[in-house]
Amino acid sequence: MVKQTALTLLQKQASFVKHYKYLNRIYIYFRYPKDAYDREWNPRSNSGFNFINTSLSVNSSAPYELPRDVISKAVVNKNVTENLSFYWSVDNRDYHALIYLHFAEIQTLQGNDTREFDIVWKGNDQNITVSSYRPPKLQLETLYNTPPLKCMYSTQCTVELVTTQSSTLPPMINAMEAYIIMPFPDAGTNPEDG
């Protein structure tokens, strides 16, 4: 679910369009009852991805409560030195995006292994970067952009996971949720109604 702090930015002047994605090579579509919030989870794959999974329990506590089928899987690049990038288009250059990235380290790292990467949300007016991120072991952590960003190049939204120099492993992600915020200037009721 979208945190209240993000919702207050919108002040009843916008409507959400949801784009739920998780990353898996096999097409599995599911909703409630596997997802407590009835989100639609659709796989997204790419020939440059490697897919990993675990049978171990991953803690996904509130407020996001992602289904086990989502957080027990992750994607990494086949090429360790390449960025892990996600792009999608929106219909209108005035739309903004809220992008939620869900991470949990589900691989057993060897003694000298390090998975560290920068996360970059690319916007038209600004970029937001989280530097030197390391996913927590078997614990879901969700990061998202605040404030909502206008998509880069007017209609293209981009998120990149960029390997740091100290990392020995490629970036990975378990799931991503994207919400497109569309202006909704015509209120359905009279603004003076309480």
mmCIF file with all atom_site columns, C-alpha atoms in Angstrom:
data_model
loop_
_atom_site.group_PDB
_atom_site.id
_atom_site.type_symbol
_atom_site.label_atom_id
_atom_site.label_alt_id
_atom_site.label_comp_id
_atom_site.label_asym_id
_atom_site.label_entity_id
_atom_site.label_seq_id
_atom_site.pdbx_PDB_ins_code
_atom_site.Cartn_x
_atom_site.Cartn_y
_atom_site.Cartn_z
_atom_site.occupancy
_atom_site.B_iso_or_equiv
_atom_site.pdbx_formal_charge
_atom_site.auth_seq_id
_atom_site.auth_comp_id
_atom_site.auth_asym_id
_atom_site.auth_atom_id
_atom_site.pdbx_PDB_model_num
ATOM 1   C CA . MET A 1 1   ? 0.000   0.000   0.000   1.00 0.00 ? 1   MET A CA 1
ATOM 2   C CA . VAL A 1 2   ? 1.070   3.562   -0.585  1.00 0.00 ? 2   VAL A CA 1
ATOM 3   C CA . LYS A 1 3   ? 2.234   5.205   2.614   1.00 0.00 ? 3   LYS A CA 1
ATOM 4   C CA . GLN A 1 4   ? 0.080   8.007   3.979   1.00 0.00 ? 4   GLN A CA 1
ATOM 5   C CA . THR A 1 5   ? 2.928   10.512  3.585   1.00 0.00 ? 5   THR A CA 1
ATOM 6   C CA . ALA A 1 6   ? 2.928   9.956   -0.162  1.00 0.00 ? 6   ALA A CA 1
ATOM 7   C CA . LEU A 1 7   ? -0.843  10.222  -0.334  1.00 0.00 ? 7   LEU A CA 1
ATOM 8   C CA . THR A 1 8   ? -0.942  13.544  1.482   1.00 0.00 ? 8   THR A CA 1
ATOM 9   C CA . LEU A 1 9   ? 1.227   15.023  -1.268  1.00 0.00 ? 9   LEU A CA 1
ATOM 10  C CA . LEU A 1 10  ? -1.563  14.444  -3.728  1.00 0.00 ? 10  LEU A CA 1
ATOM 11  C CA . GLN A 1 11  ? -4.378  16.196  -1.803  1.00 0.00 ? 11  GLN A CA 1
ATOM 12  C CA . LYS A 1 12  ? -7.314  14.641  -3.646  1.00 0.00 ? 12  LYS A CA 1
ATOM 13  C CA . GLN A 1 13  ? -6.098  16.167  -6.913  1.00 0.00 ? 13  GLN A CA 1
ATOM 14  C CA . ALA A 1 14  ? -4.910  12.964  -8.533  1.00 0.00 ? 14  ALA A CA 1
ATOM 15  C CA . SER A 1 15  ? -5.864  9.426   -9.346  1.00 0.00 ? 15  SER A CA 1
ATOM 16  C CA . PHE A 1 16  ? -3.568  6.394   -9.280  1.00 0.00 ? 16  PHE A CA 1
ATOM 17  C CA . VAL A 1 17  ? -3.031  3.987   -12.119 1.00 0.00 ? 17  VAL A CA 1
ATOM 18  C CA . LYS A 1 18  ? -1.297  0.900   -10.869 1.00 0.00 ? 18  LYS A CA 1
ATOM 19  C CA . HIS A 1 19  ? 1.348   -1.131  -12.603 1.00 0.00 ? 19  HIS A CA 1
ATOM 20  C CA . TYR A 1 20  ? 2.336   -4.052  -10.394 1.00 0.00 ? 20  TYR A CA 1
ATOM 21  C CA . LYS A 1 21  ? 5.260   -6.134  -11.452 1.00 0.00 ? 21  LYS A CA 1
ATOM 22  C CA . TYR A 1 22  ? 7.415   -8.788  -9.990  1.00 0.00 ? 22  TYR A CA 1
ATOM 23  C CA . LEU A 1 23  ? 10.306  -10.464 -11.632 1.00 0.00 ? 23  LEU A CA 1
ATOM 24  C CA . ASN A 1 24  ? 10.166  -14.096 -12.604 1.00 0.00 ? 24  ASN A CA 1
ATOM 25  C CA . ARG A 1 25  ? 10.740  -16.093 -15.753 1.00 0.00 ? 25  ARG A CA 1
ATOM 26  C CA . ILE A 1 26  ? 7.540   -18.123 -15.510 1.00 0.00 ? 26  ILE A CA 1
ATOM 27  C CA . TYR A 1 27  ? 4.234   -16.404 -16.157 1.00 0.00 ? 27  TYR A CA 1
ATOM 28  C CA . ILE A 1 28  ? 2.195   -16.622 -12.968 1.00 0.00 ? 28  ILE A CA 1
ATOM 29  C CA . TYR A 1 29  ? -0.547  -14.122 -12.361 1.00 0.00 ? 29  TYR A CA 1
ATOM 30  C CA . PHE A 1 30  ? -2.148  -13.919 -8.949  1.00 0.00 ? 30  PHE A CA 1
ATOM 31  C CA . ARG A 1 31  ? -4.098  -11.655 -6.634  1.00 0.00 ? 31  ARG A CA 1
ATOM 32  C CA . TYR A 1 32  ? -6.197  -12.158 -3.516  1.00 0.00 ? 32  TYR A CA 1
ATOM 33  C CA . PRO A 1 33  ? -6.116  -14.327 -1.412  1.00 0.00 ? 33  PRO A CA 1
ATOM 34  C CA . LYS A 1 34  ? -2.342  -14.637 -1.920  1.00 0.00 ? 34  LYS A CA 1
ATOM 35  C CA . ASP A 1 35  ? -2.017  -10.857 -1.710  1.00 0.00 ? 35  ASP A CA 1
ATOM 36  C CA . ALA A 1 36  ? -3.604  -9.233  1.342   1.00 0.00 ? 36  ALA A CA 1
ATOM 37  C CA . TYR A 1 37  ? -4.207  -5.960  -0.536  1.00 0.00 ? 37  TYR A CA 1
ATOM 38  C CA . ASP A 1 38  ? -5.499  -7.593  -3.750  1.00 0.00 ? 38  ASP A CA 1
ATOM 39  C CA . ARG A 1 39  ? -2.628  -6.203  -5.815  1.00 0.00 ? 39  ARG A CA 1
ATOM 40  C CA . GLU A 1 40  ? -2.102  -7.718  -9.249  1.00 0.00 ? 40  GLU A CA 1
ATOM 41  C CA . TRP A 1 41  ? 1.313   -9.347  -9.581  1.00 0.00 ? 41  TRP A CA 1
ATOM 42  C CA . ASN A 1 42  ? 2.490   -10.023 -13.113 1.00 0.00 ? 42  ASN A CA 1
ATOM 43  C CA . PRO A 1 43  ? 5.896   -11.429 -14.017 1.00 0.00 ? 43  PRO A CA 1
ATOM 44  C CA . ARG A 1 44  ? 8.369   -9.483  -16.081 1.00 0.00 ? 44  ARG A CA 1
ATOM 45  C CA . SER A 1 45  ? 11.318  -11.203 -17.650 1.00 0.00 ? 45  SER A CA 1
ATOM 46  C CA . ASN A 1 46  ? 14.229  -10.444 -19.931 1.00 0.00 ? 46  ASN A CA 1
ATOM 47  C CA . SER A 1 47  ? 16.764  -12.681 -21.652 1.00 0.00 ? 47  SER A CA 1
ATOM 48  C CA . GLY A 1 48  ? 19.568  -10.809 -19.847 1.00 0.00 ? 48  GLY A CA 1
ATOM 49  C CA . PHE A 1 49  ? 18.254  -11.825 -16.409 1.00 0.00 ? 49  PHE A CA 1
ATOM 50  C CA . ASN A 1 50  ? 19.129  -14.736 -14.150 1.00 0.00 ? 50  ASN A CA 1
ATOM 51  C CA . PHE A 1 51  ? 16.375  -15.817 -11.796 1.00 0.00 ? 51  PHE A CA 1
ATOM 52  C CA . ILE A 1 52  ? 16.994  -17.011 -8.273  1.00 0.00 ? 52  ILE A CA 1
ATOM 53  C CA . ASN A 1 53  ? 14.676  -18.266 -5.561  1.00 0.00 ? 53  ASN A CA 1
ATOM 54  C CA . THR A 1 54  ? 14.714  -19.606 -2.048  1.00 0.00 ? 54  THR A CA 1
ATOM 55  C CA . SER A 1 55  ? 12.692  -22.050 -0.013  1.00 0.00 ? 55  SER A CA 1
ATOM 56  C CA . LEU A 1 56  ? 13.751  -20.244 3.186   1.00 0.00 ? 56  LEU A CA 1
ATOM 57  C CA . SER A 1 57  ? 11.295  -17.946 4.926   1.00 0.00 ? 57  SER A CA 1
ATOM 58  C CA . VAL A 1 58  ? 11.623  -14.248 4.039   1.00 0.00 ? 58  VAL A CA 1
ATOM 59  C CA . ASN A 1 59  ? 10.197  -11.834 6.603   1.00 0.00 ? 59  ASN A CA 1
ATOM 60  C CA . SER A 1 60  ? 7.809   -9.407  4.896   1.00 0.00 ? 60  SER A CA 1
ATOM 61  C CA . SER A 1 61  ? 6.213   -7.513  7.733   1.00 0.00 ? 61  SER A CA 1
ATOM 62  C CA . ALA A 1 62  ? 3.736   -4.646  7.445   1.00 0.00 ? 62  ALA A CA 1
ATOM 63  C CA . PRO A 1 63  ? 2.956   -2.305  5.864   1.00 0.00 ? 63  PRO A CA 1
ATOM 64  C CA . TYR A 1 64  ? 3.612   -3.850  2.428   1.00 0.00 ? 64  TYR A CA 1
ATOM 65  C CA . GLU A 1 65  ? 2.987   -7.554  3.105   1.00 0.00 ? 65  GLU A CA 1
ATOM 66  C CA . LEU A 1 66  ? 4.169   -8.925  -0.228  1.00 0.00 ? 66  LEU A CA 1
ATOM 67  C CA . PRO A 1 67  ? 3.133   -12.500 -1.002  1.00 0.00 ? 67  PRO A CA 1
ATOM 68  C CA . ARG A 1 68  ? 5.665   -15.260 -0.415  1.00 0.00 ? 68  ARG A CA 1
ATOM 69  C CA . ASP A 1 69  ? 5.477   -16.176 -4.110  1.00 0.00 ? 69  ASP A CA 1
ATOM 70  C CA . VAL A 1 70  ? 6.873   -12.719 -4.881  1.00 0.00 ? 70  VAL A CA 1
ATOM 71  C CA . ILE A 1 71  ? 9.534   -12.193 -2.211  1.00 0.00 ? 71  ILE A CA 1
ATOM 72  C CA . SER A 1 72  ? 11.017  -15.678 -2.403  1.00 0.00 ? 72  SER A CA 1
ATOM 73  C CA . LYS A 1 73  ? 12.206  -14.903 -5.950  1.00 0.00 ? 73  LYS A CA 1
ATOM 74  C CA . ALA A 1 74  ? 14.622  -12.328 -7.335  1.00 0.00 ? 74  ALA A CA 1
ATOM 75  C CA . VAL A 1 75  ? 16.352  -11.331 -10.536 1.00 0.00 ? 75  VAL A CA 1
ATOM 76  C CA . VAL A 1 76  ? 19.991  -10.470 -11.239 1.00 0.00 ? 76  VAL A CA 1
ATOM 77  C CA . ASN A 1 77  ? 21.806  -9.605  -14.455 1.00 0.00 ? 77  ASN A CA 1
ATOM 78  C CA . LYS A 1 78  ? 23.592  -12.410 -16.256 1.00 0.00 ? 78  LYS A CA 1
ATOM 79  C CA . ASN A 1 79  ? 26.462  -9.980  -16.849 1.00 0.00 ? 79  ASN A CA 1
ATOM 80  C CA . VAL A 1 80  ? 27.804  -9.045  -13.403 1.00 0.00 ? 80  VAL A CA 1
ATOM 81  C CA . THR A 1 81  ? 29.202  -5.694  -14.594 1.00 0.00 ? 81  THR A CA 1
ATOM 82  C CA . GLU A 1 82  ? 25.986  -4.383  -16.202 1.00 0.00 ? 82  GLU A CA 1
ATOM 83  C CA . ASN A 1 83  ? 23.371  -2.238  -14.518 1.00 0.00 ? 83  ASN A CA 1
ATOM 84  C CA . LEU A 1 84  ? 19.959  -3.708  -13.828 1.00 0.00 ? 84  LEU A CA 1
ATOM 85  C CA . SER A 1 85  ? 17.569  -1.277  -15.543 1.00 0.00 ? 85  SER A CA 1
ATOM 86  C CA . PHE A 1 86  ? 13.803  -1.040  -15.846 1.00 0.00 ? 86  PHE A CA 1
ATOM 87  C CA . TYR A 1 87  ? 11.937  1.214   -18.258 1.00 0.00 ? 87  TYR A CA 1
ATOM 88  C CA . TRP A 1 88  ? 8.282   1.783   -18.988 1.00 0.00 ? 88  TRP A CA 1
ATOM 89  C CA . SER A 1 89  ? 6.230   4.452   -20.703 1.00 0.00 ? 89  SER A CA 1
ATOM 90  C CA . VAL A 1 90  ? 3.391   6.678   -19.587 1.00 0.00 ? 90  VAL A CA 1
ATOM 91  C CA . ASP A 1 91  ? 0.758   8.254   -21.820 1.00 0.00 ? 91  ASP A CA 1
ATOM 92  C CA . ASN A 1 92  ? 1.157   11.847  -20.715 1.00 0.00 ? 92  ASN A CA 1
ATOM 93  C CA . ARG A 1 93  ? 4.288   13.835  -19.931 1.00 0.00 ? 93  ARG A CA 1
ATOM 94  C CA . ASP A 1 94  ? 2.509   15.602  -17.048 1.00 0.00 ? 94  ASP A CA 1
ATOM 95  C CA . TYR A 1 95  ? 2.077   12.363  -15.108 1.00 0.00 ? 95  TYR A CA 1
ATOM 96  C CA . HIS A 1 96  ? 4.284   11.613  -12.112 1.00 0.00 ? 96  HIS A CA 1
ATOM 97  C CA . ALA A 1 97  ? 5.405   8.232   -10.835 1.00 0.00 ? 97  ALA A CA 1
ATOM 98  C CA . LEU A 1 98  ? 5.789   6.612   -7.428  1.00 0.00 ? 98  LEU A CA 1
ATOM 99  C CA . ILE A 1 99  ? 8.040   3.574   -7.674  1.00 0.00 ? 99  ILE A CA 1
ATOM 100 C CA . TYR A 1 100 ? 8.361   1.043   -4.861  1.00 0.00 ? 100 TYR A CA 1
ATOM 101 C CA . LEU A 1 101 ? 11.337  -1.325  -4.951  1.00 0.00 ? 101 LEU A CA 1
ATOM 102 C CA . HIS A 1 102 ? 11.293  -4.439  -2.761  1.00 0.00 ? 102 HIS A CA 1
ATOM 103 C CA . PHE A 1 103 ? 14.556  -6.103  -1.735  1.00 0.00 ? 103 PHE A CA 1
ATOM 104 C CA . ALA A 1 104 ? 15.615  -9.090  0.363   1.00 0.00 ? 104 ALA A CA 1
ATOM 105 C CA . GLU A 1 105 ? 18.890  -10.956 -0.012  1.00 0.00 ? 105 GLU A CA 1
ATOM 106 C CA . ILE A 1 106 ? 17.757  -14.524 -0.670  1.00 0.00 ? 106 ILE A CA 1
ATOM 107 C CA . GLN A 1 107 ? 21.125  -16.028 -1.647  1.00 0.00 ? 107 GLN A CA 1
ATOM 108 C CA . THR A 1 108 ? 23.655  -17.377 0.815   1.00 0.00 ? 108 THR A CA 1
ATOM 109 C CA . LEU A 1 109 ? 26.679  -15.172 0.331   1.00 0.00 ? 109 LEU A CA 1
ATOM 110 C CA . GLN A 1 110 ? 30.140  -16.706 0.593   1.00 0.00 ? 110 GLN A CA 1
ATOM 111 C CA . GLY A 1 111 ? 32.871  -15.224 2.807   1.00 0.00 ? 111 GLY A CA 1
ATOM 112 C CA . ASN A 1 112 ? 34.132  -12.477 0.494   1.00 0.00 ? 112 ASN A CA 1
ATOM 113 C CA . ASP A 1 113 ? 30.879  -11.914 -1.436  1.00 0.00 ? 113 ASP A CA 1
ATOM 114 C CA . THR A 1 114 ? 29.368  -8.450  -1.358  1.00 0.00 ? 114 THR A CA 1
ATOM 115 C CA . ARG A 1 115 ? 26.183  -7.317  -3.065  1.00 0.00 ? 115 ARG A CA 1
ATOM 116 C CA . GLU A 1 116 ? 26.160  -3.533  -3.102  1.00 0.00 ? 116 GLU A CA 1
ATOM 117 C CA . PHE A 1 117 ? 24.609  -1.146  -5.590  1.00 0.00 ? 117 PHE A CA 1
ATOM 118 C CA . ASP A 1 118 ? 23.316  2.360   -6.080  1.00 0.00 ? 118 ASP A CA 1
ATOM 119 C CA . ILE A 1 119 ? 19.620  2.829   -6.812  1.00 0.00 ? 119 ILE A CA 1
ATOM 120 C CA . VAL A 1 120 ? 18.748  5.657   -9.188  1.00 0.00 ? 120 VAL A CA 1
ATOM 121 C CA . TRP A 1 121 ? 15.228  6.870   -9.956  1.00 0.00 ? 121 TRP A CA 1
ATOM 122 C CA . LYS A 1 122 ? 15.627  9.002   -13.085 1.00 0.00 ? 122 LYS A CA 1
ATOM 123 C CA . GLY A 1 123 ? 13.230  11.892  -13.364 1.00 0.00 ? 123 GLY A CA 1
ATOM 124 C CA . ASN A 1 124 ? 12.798  14.740  -15.824 1.00 0.00 ? 124 ASN A CA 1
ATOM 125 C CA . ASP A 1 125 ? 13.508  17.427  -13.220 1.00 0.00 ? 125 ASP A CA 1
ATOM 126 C CA . GLN A 1 126 ? 15.731  15.470  -10.837 1.00 0.00 ? 126 GLN A CA 1
ATOM 127 C CA . ASN A 1 127 ? 17.254  12.123  -9.997  1.00 0.00 ? 127 ASN A CA 1
ATOM 128 C CA . ILE A 1 128 ? 16.954  10.449  -6.617  1.00 0.00 ? 128 ILE A CA 1
ATOM 129 C CA . THR A 1 129 ? 19.822  8.198   -5.594  1.00 0.00 ? 129 THR A CA 1
ATOM 130 C CA . VAL A 1 130 ? 20.332  5.764   -2.744  1.00 0.00 ? 130 VAL A CA 1
ATOM 131 C CA . SER A 1 131 ? 24.058  5.030   -2.542  1.00 0.00 ? 131 SER A CA 1
ATOM 132 C CA . SER A 1 132 ? 25.809  1.809   -1.543  1.00 0.00 ? 132 SER A CA 1
ATOM 133 C CA . TYR A 1 133 ? 22.649  -0.171  -0.839  1.00 0.00 ? 133 TYR A CA 1
ATOM 134 C CA . ARG A 1 134 ? 22.927  -3.736  0.502   1.00 0.00 ? 134 ARG A CA 1
ATOM 135 C CA . PRO A 1 135 ? 19.729  -5.824  0.664   1.00 0.00 ? 135 PRO A CA 1
ATOM 136 C CA . PRO A 1 136 ? 19.083  -7.264  4.134   1.00 0.00 ? 136 PRO A CA 1
ATOM 137 C CA . LYS A 1 137 ? 19.358  -11.039 4.527   1.00 0.00 ? 137 LYS A CA 1
ATOM 138 C CA . LEU A 1 138 ? 15.923  -12.726 4.358   1.00 0.00 ? 138 LEU A CA 1
ATOM 139 C CA . GLN A 1 139 ? 14.196  -9.505  5.454   1.00 0.00 ? 139 GLN A CA 1
ATOM 140 C CA . LEU A 1 140 ? 12.085  -7.512  3.005   1.00 0.00 ? 140 LEU A CA 1
ATOM 141 C CA . GLU A 1 141 ? 12.966  -3.835  2.747   1.00 0.00 ? 141 GLU A CA 1
ATOM 142 C CA . THR A 1 142 ? 11.021  -1.406  0.587   1.00 0.00 ? 142 THR A CA 1
ATOM 143 C CA . LEU A 1 143 ? 12.451  1.804   -0.847  1.00 0.00 ? 143 LEU A CA 1
ATOM 144 C CA . TYR A 1 144 ? 10.491  4.370   -2.806  1.00 0.00 ? 144 TYR A CA 1
ATOM 145 C CA . ASN A 1 145 ? 10.941  7.766   -4.356  1.00 0.00 ? 145 ASN A CA 1
ATOM 146 C CA . THR A 1 146 ? 9.668   10.880  -2.606  1.00 0.00 ? 146 THR A CA 1
ATOM 147 C CA . PRO A 1 147 ? 8.468   13.145  -3.971  1.00 0.00 ? 147 PRO A CA 1
ATOM 148 C CA . PRO A 1 148 ? 6.804   11.608  -7.037  1.00 0.00 ? 148 PRO A CA 1
ATOM 149 C CA . LEU A 1 149 ? 8.914   12.150  -10.159 1.00 0.00 ? 149 LEU A CA 1
ATOM 150 C CA . LYS A 1 150 ? 8.038   13.254  -13.647 1.00 0.00 ? 150 LYS A CA 1
ATOM 151 C CA . CYS A 1 151 ? 9.301   10.600  -15.999 1.00 0.00 ? 151 CYS A CA 1
ATOM 152 C CA . MET A 1 152 ? 12.514  11.262  -17.870 1.00 0.00 ? 152 MET A CA 1
ATOM 153 C CA . TYR A 1 153 ? 12.288  12.372  -21.507 1.00 0.00 ? 153 TYR A CA 1
ATOM 154 C CA . SER A 1 154 ? 8.659   13.298  -20.833 1.00 0.00 ? 154 SER A CA 1
ATOM 155 C CA . THR A 1 155 ? 7.133   9.828   -21.052 1.00 0.00 ? 155 THR A CA 1
ATOM 156 C CA . GLN A 1 156 ? 9.809   7.272   -20.069 1.00 0.00 ? 156 GLN A CA 1
ATOM 157 C CA . CYS A 1 157 ? 10.167  6.148   -16.460 1.00 0.00 ? 157 CYS A CA 1
ATOM 158 C CA . THR A 1 158 ? 13.506  4.639   -15.463 1.00 0.00 ? 158 THR A CA 1
ATOM 159 C CA . VAL A 1 159 ? 14.974  2.890   -12.435 1.00 0.00 ? 159 VAL A CA 1
ATOM 160 C CA . GLU A 1 160 ? 18.567  1.679   -12.477 1.00 0.00 ? 160 GLU A CA 1
ATOM 161 C CA . LEU A 1 161 ? 20.456  -0.523  -10.034 1.00 0.00 ? 161 LEU A CA 1
ATOM 162 C CA . VAL A 1 162 ? 24.147  0.279   -10.532 1.00 0.00 ? 162 VAL A CA 1
ATOM 163 C CA . THR A 1 163 ? 26.895  -2.016  -9.212  1.00 0.00 ? 163 THR A CA 1
ATOM 164 C CA . THR A 1 164 ? 29.391  -0.269  -6.931  1.00 0.00 ? 164 THR A CA 1
ATOM 165 C CA . GLN A 1 165 ? 33.138  -0.823  -7.236  1.00 0.00 ? 165 GLN A CA 1
ATOM 166 C CA . SER A 1 166 ? 33.271  -2.746  -3.968  1.00 0.00 ? 166 SER A CA 1
ATOM 167 C CA . SER A 1 167 ? 30.564  -5.218  -5.038  1.00 0.00 ? 167 SER A CA 1
ATOM 168 C CA . THR A 1 168 ? 31.474  -8.740  -6.119  1.00 0.00 ? 168 THR A CA 1
ATOM 169 C CA . LEU A 1 169 ? 27.893  -9.645  -7.057  1.00 0.00 ? 169 LEU A CA 1
ATOM 170 C CA . PRO A 1 170 ? 25.430  -8.027  -9.454  1.00 0.00 ? 170 PRO A CA 1
ATOM 171 C CA . PRO A 1 171 ? 22.444  -5.971  -8.269  1.00 0.00 ? 171 PRO A CA 1
ATOM 172 C CA . MET A 1 172 ? 19.252  -7.877  -7.502  1.00 0.00 ? 172 MET A CA 1
ATOM 173 C CA . ILE A 1 173 ? 15.613  -7.038  -6.871  1.00 0.00 ? 173 ILE A CA 1
ATOM 174 C CA . ASN A 1 174 ? 12.673  -9.124  -5.672  1.00 0.00 ? 174 ASN A CA 1
ATOM 175 C CA . ALA A 1 175 ? 9.772   -6.961  -6.844  1.00 0.00 ? 175 ALA A CA 1
ATOM 176 C CA . MET A 1 176 ? 8.754   -3.543  -8.068  1.00 0.00 ? 176 MET A CA 1
ATOM 177 C CA . GLU A 1 177 ? 5.499   -1.621  -7.905  1.00 0.00 ? 177 GLU A CA 1
ATOM 178 C CA . ALA A 1 178 ? 4.879   1.490   -9.982  1.00 0.00 ? 178 ALA A CA 1
ATOM 179 C CA . TYR A 1 179 ? 2.016   3.923   -9.649  1.00 0.00 ? 179 TYR A CA 1
ATOM 180 C CA . ILE A 1 180 ? 1.382   6.597   -12.228 1.00 0.00 ? 180 ILE A CA 1
ATOM 181 C CA . ILE A 1 181 ? -0.210  9.690   -10.725 1.00 0.00 ? 181 ILE A CA 1
ATOM 182 C CA . MET A 1 182 ? -2.569  11.407  -13.102 1.00 0.00 ? 182 MET A CA 1
ATOM 183 C CA . PRO A 1 183 ? -4.037  14.867  -12.453 1.00 0.00 ? 183 PRO A CA 1
ATOM 184 C CA . PHE A 1 184 ? -7.708  14.705  -11.594 1.00 0.00 ? 184 PHE A CA 1
ATOM 185 C CA . PRO A 1 185 ? -8.767  18.370  -11.667 1.00 0.00 ? 185 PRO A CA 1
ATOM 186 C CA . ASP A 1 186 ? -12.524 17.833  -11.841 1.00 0.00 ? 186 ASP A CA 1
ATOM 187 C CA . ALA A 1 187 ? -13.690 16.766  -8.429  1.00 0.00 ? 187 ALA A CA 1
ATOM 188 C CA . GLY A 1 188 ? -16.613 14.368  -8.355  1.00 0.00 ? 188 GLY A CA 1
ATOM 189 C CA . THR A 1 189 ? -18.319 16.439  -5.654  1.00 0.00 ? 189 THR A CA 1
ATOM 190 C CA . ASN A 1 190 ? -18.644 20.081  -4.755  1.00 0.00 ? 190 ASN A CA 1
ATOM 191 C CA . PRO A 1 191 ? -15.463 21.163  -2.895  1.00 0.00 ? 191 PRO A CA 1
ATOM 192 C CA . GLU A 1 192 ? -17.616 23.005  -0.355  1.00 0.00 ? 192 GLU A CA 1
ATOM 193 C CA . ASP A 1 193 ? -19.303 19.756  0.710   1.00 0.00 ? 193 ASP A CA 1
ATOM 194 C CA . GLY A 1 194 ? -17.885 18.542  4.041   1.00 0.00 ? 194 GLY A CA 1
#
